[in-house]
């Protein structure tokens, strides 16, 4: 095994070099650590829909490393990292896979750069495979539920409780003392309740689901976080939210929600986890701009999430769907994920034990 402090010049990584074109590159330069960032030796990675969606539109040119969700060991700390890490510490965090103009920003390599503010210590009772499933979910749940709800809500709809993101969002909402309502397939009712949902509703009943949620909350639902944002999700959320007054209810989507939200009296929008980097994103419009406030929020929220993980109050075990092959398995995993066959968790690849 390579000594943690012995850093090679090149590494194996899964890279994108054009639309839909990914390949394994054993000559990828190991990223150079920079201010505010950690260099980690990657132990496990997890896949996200964003990986294959962004690959589909990735422009021809310089190859960029893919991947967002990662867990590993600290190798080097850059200056001004906002947490007190030492080489060898176990960490999990968020990478900006395929960040335009930053070819080494992704997670799917033997080494990765983590922004200190978007990282957390991994406690002993959490495996590397579990730790690799937390970053994207915690980051989106933080922005979507806490930054944008702007104030406590007595009940919340986590639409898509069996999405990987929803499985984390509903745990956090429950820990905040909310009454948590969620939607998923009936086969996942038990799972989402074990994670913290008070009630689960079948979204396949597109006309009955929303009114049933509204009835269950006595027409009092003020906030919906849509972790799906396709199919009937907007319609169901719109039907579920309270009709008690214009501008009272809010809806936040995980994808661009366009102008199609069916109710004009509901405040609606979407949020992208990429804005948490505070450095500008690949997205058009305001979400593409550098956003210091989102970074500042994320830095505080990640510390809170790390403490909850340390206290064993965030459970990641059920999110892990292990797949073989290390980085070599990632391309096949992305096809599996794209096919819609992954339910209630993330595909996780172990690089080293
Ligand atoms: N904006 C952001 O920062 C951000 C962050 C993370 C994810 N996302 C986006 O959010 C979406 C979800 O990502 P993910 O990784 O969490 O999902 P995922 O785990 O891949 O989602 C799979 C699950 O979605 C559920 N599902 C599918 N269609 C549904 C519908 N119409 N209504 C309710 N549930 C439905 C299924 O639940 P059942 O098996 O119970 O049917 C399935 O288990 C993706 O589009 C992703 O790109 C955005």
Tab-separated table of C-alpha atoms in Angstrom, residues 87-231:
chain	number	residue	atom	x	y	z
A	87	UNK	CA	-2.970	14.081	7.481
A	88	UNK	CA	-4.636	10.698	7.958
A	89	UNK	CA	-7.973	12.108	9.179
A	90	UNK	CA	-11.044	10.415	7.701
A	91	UNK	CA	-13.223	12.876	5.786
A	92	UNK	CA	-16.207	13.008	3.459
A	93	UNK	CA	-17.136	15.860	1.199
A	94	UNK	CA	-18.392	17.427	-1.969
A	95	UNK	CA	-16.370	17.766	-5.151
A	96	UNK	CA	-17.369	19.846	-8.146
A	97	UNK	CA	-17.154	17.195	-10.852
A	98	UNK	CA	-16.379	18.506	-14.344
A	99	UNK	CA	-16.155	22.099	-13.145
A	100	UNK	CA	-15.587	24.150	-16.302
A	101	UNK	CA	-11.981	25.278	-16.475
A	102	UNK	CA	-10.915	23.168	-13.476
A	103	UNK	CA	-10.023	19.729	-14.903
A	104	UNK	CA	-8.969	18.212	-11.569
A	105	UNK	CA	-12.020	19.194	-9.510
A	106	UNK	CA	-13.859	15.843	-9.567
A	107	UNK	CA	-14.193	12.976	-7.075
A	108	UNK	CA	-13.674	9.931	-9.314
A	109	UNK	CA	-9.902	9.629	-8.984
A	110	UNK	CA	-7.433	8.031	-6.607
A	111	UNK	CA	-6.919	11.509	-5.142
A	112	UNK	CA	-9.360	14.398	-4.923
A	113	UNK	CA	-9.528	17.994	-3.770
A	114	UNK	CA	-12.108	18.842	-1.128
A	115	UNK	CA	-13.110	22.341	-0.184
A	116	UNK	CA	-12.669	22.521	3.601
A	117	UNK	CA	-16.061	24.198	4.064
A	118	UNK	CA	-17.777	21.375	2.165
A	119	UNK	CA	-16.153	18.528	4.079
A	120	UNK	CA	-16.692	16.780	7.369
A	121	UNK	CA	-14.836	14.438	9.663
A	122	UNK	CA	-16.043	10.827	9.482
A	123	UNK	CA	-16.586	9.241	12.878
A	124	UNK	CA	-15.340	5.730	13.636
A	125	UNK	CA	-18.781	4.125	13.523
A	126	UNK	CA	-19.325	5.260	9.899
A	127	UNK	CA	-17.658	3.270	7.098
A	128	UNK	CA	-15.994	4.948	4.118
A	129	UNK	CA	-18.705	3.518	1.852
A	130	UNK	CA	-21.404	5.100	4.008
A	131	UNK	CA	-19.504	8.371	4.268
A	132	UNK	CA	-19.324	8.607	0.473
A	133	UNK	CA	-23.136	8.938	0.320
A	134	UNK	CA	-23.554	12.039	2.457
A	135	UNK	CA	-22.207	15.090	0.641
A	136	UNK	CA	-24.638	15.806	-2.191
A	137	UNK	CA	-27.647	14.970	-0.022
A	138	UNK	CA	-26.656	17.032	3.012
A	139	UNK	CA	-25.673	19.931	0.815
A	140	UNK	CA	-28.954	20.021	-1.118
A	141	UNK	CA	-31.076	19.332	1.970
A	142	UNK	CA	-29.326	22.174	3.781
A	143	UNK	CA	-29.845	24.701	1.028
A	144	UNK	CA	-33.280	23.472	0.062
A	145	UNK	CA	-34.845	23.035	3.469
A	146	UNK	CA	-33.047	25.473	5.749
A	147	UNK	CA	-31.597	28.263	3.638
A	148	UNK	CA	-34.698	28.716	1.487
A	149	UNK	CA	-37.528	27.917	3.922
A	150	UNK	CA	-36.279	30.931	5.924
A	151	UNK	CA	-37.688	30.088	9.301
A	152	UNK	CA	-39.145	27.131	11.133
A	153	UNK	CA	-42.047	25.234	9.605
A	154	UNK	CA	-44.173	22.843	11.671
A	155	UNK	CA	-44.508	20.338	8.849
A	156	UNK	CA	-42.646	19.715	5.634
A	157	UNK	CA	-43.221	17.622	2.532
A	158	UNK	CA	-40.054	15.907	1.347
A	159	UNK	CA	-41.259	14.911	-2.099
A	160	UNK	CA	-39.331	11.787	-3.133
A	161	UNK	CA	-38.366	10.318	0.224
A	162	UNK	CA	-36.762	7.308	-1.448
A	163	UNK	CA	-34.426	9.387	-3.579
A	164	UNK	CA	-30.899	9.396	-2.199
A	165	UNK	CA	-31.319	13.101	-1.503
A	166	UNK	CA	-34.720	12.672	0.112
A	167	UNK	CA	-33.425	9.931	2.423
A	168	UNK	CA	-31.075	12.485	3.977
A	169	UNK	CA	-33.448	15.467	3.780
A	170	UNK	CA	-36.174	13.688	5.696
A	171	UNK	CA	-33.776	12.632	8.452
A	172	UNK	CA	-32.671	16.233	8.908
A	173	UNK	CA	-36.251	17.537	8.849
A	174	UNK	CA	-37.235	15.030	11.525
A	175	UNK	CA	-34.257	16.045	13.662
A	176	UNK	CA	-35.457	19.655	13.358
A	177	UNK	CA	-38.721	18.678	15.008
A	178	UNK	CA	-40.845	18.925	11.854
A	179	UNK	CA	-43.761	16.695	11.062
A	180	UNK	CA	-42.353	14.969	7.988
A	181	UNK	CA	-44.543	13.850	5.103
A	182	UNK	CA	-43.075	12.160	2.083
A	183	UNK	CA	-43.869	10.393	-1.181
A	184	UNK	CA	-42.405	7.170	-2.559
A	185	UNK	CA	-43.415	3.774	-3.896
A	186	UNK	CA	-45.229	1.604	-1.338
A	187	UNK	CA	-42.267	-0.817	-1.288
A	188	UNK	CA	-40.261	1.992	0.357
A	189	UNK	CA	-42.858	3.110	2.949
A	190	UNK	CA	-41.191	1.128	5.725
A	191	UNK	CA	-37.762	2.434	4.838
A	192	UNK	CA	-38.724	6.125	4.800
A	193	UNK	CA	-40.581	5.757	8.086
A	194	UNK	CA	-37.550	4.079	9.648
A	195	UNK	CA	-35.505	7.089	8.505
A	196	UNK	CA	-37.891	9.576	10.103
A	197	UNK	CA	-40.982	10.197	7.957
A	198	UNK	CA	-44.206	10.369	9.938
A	199	UNK	CA	-46.337	9.523	6.922
A	200	UNK	CA	-45.653	8.242	3.420
A	201	UNK	CA	-47.888	8.600	0.347
A	202	UNK	CA	-47.781	6.798	-2.987
A	203	UNK	CA	-46.962	9.304	-5.736
A	204	UNK	CA	-48.263	6.949	-8.419
A	205	UNK	CA	-51.769	8.146	-7.446
A	206	UNK	CA	-51.141	11.525	-9.046
A	207	UNK	CA	-54.608	12.942	-8.416
A	208	UNK	CA	-55.192	11.558	-4.924
A	209	UNK	CA	-51.698	11.974	-3.435
A	210	UNK	CA	-51.596	15.775	-3.035
A	211	UNK	CA	-55.106	16.148	-1.566
A	212	UNK	CA	-54.363	13.279	0.852
A	213	UNK	CA	-51.271	15.119	2.103
A	214	UNK	CA	-53.202	18.367	2.403
A	215	UNK	CA	-55.878	16.568	4.431
A	216	UNK	CA	-53.248	14.918	6.643
A	217	UNK	CA	-51.837	18.339	7.507
A	218	UNK	CA	-55.242	19.988	8.022
A	219	UNK	CA	-54.488	22.326	5.102
A	220	UNK	CA	-51.444	23.528	7.037
A	221	UNK	CA	-48.468	22.513	4.879
A	222	UNK	CA	-46.228	25.540	4.337
A	223	UNK	CA	-43.154	24.004	2.720
A	224	UNK	CA	-42.373	21.370	0.101
A	225	UNK	CA	-38.906	20.272	-0.947
A	226	UNK	CA	-39.104	18.464	-4.271
A	227	UNK	CA	-36.230	15.995	-4.536
A	228	UNK	CA	-37.561	14.680	-7.868
A	229	UNK	CA	-38.918	17.573	-9.998
A	230	UNK	CA	-40.111	15.382	-12.842
A	231	UNK	CA	-43.393	13.709	-13.691
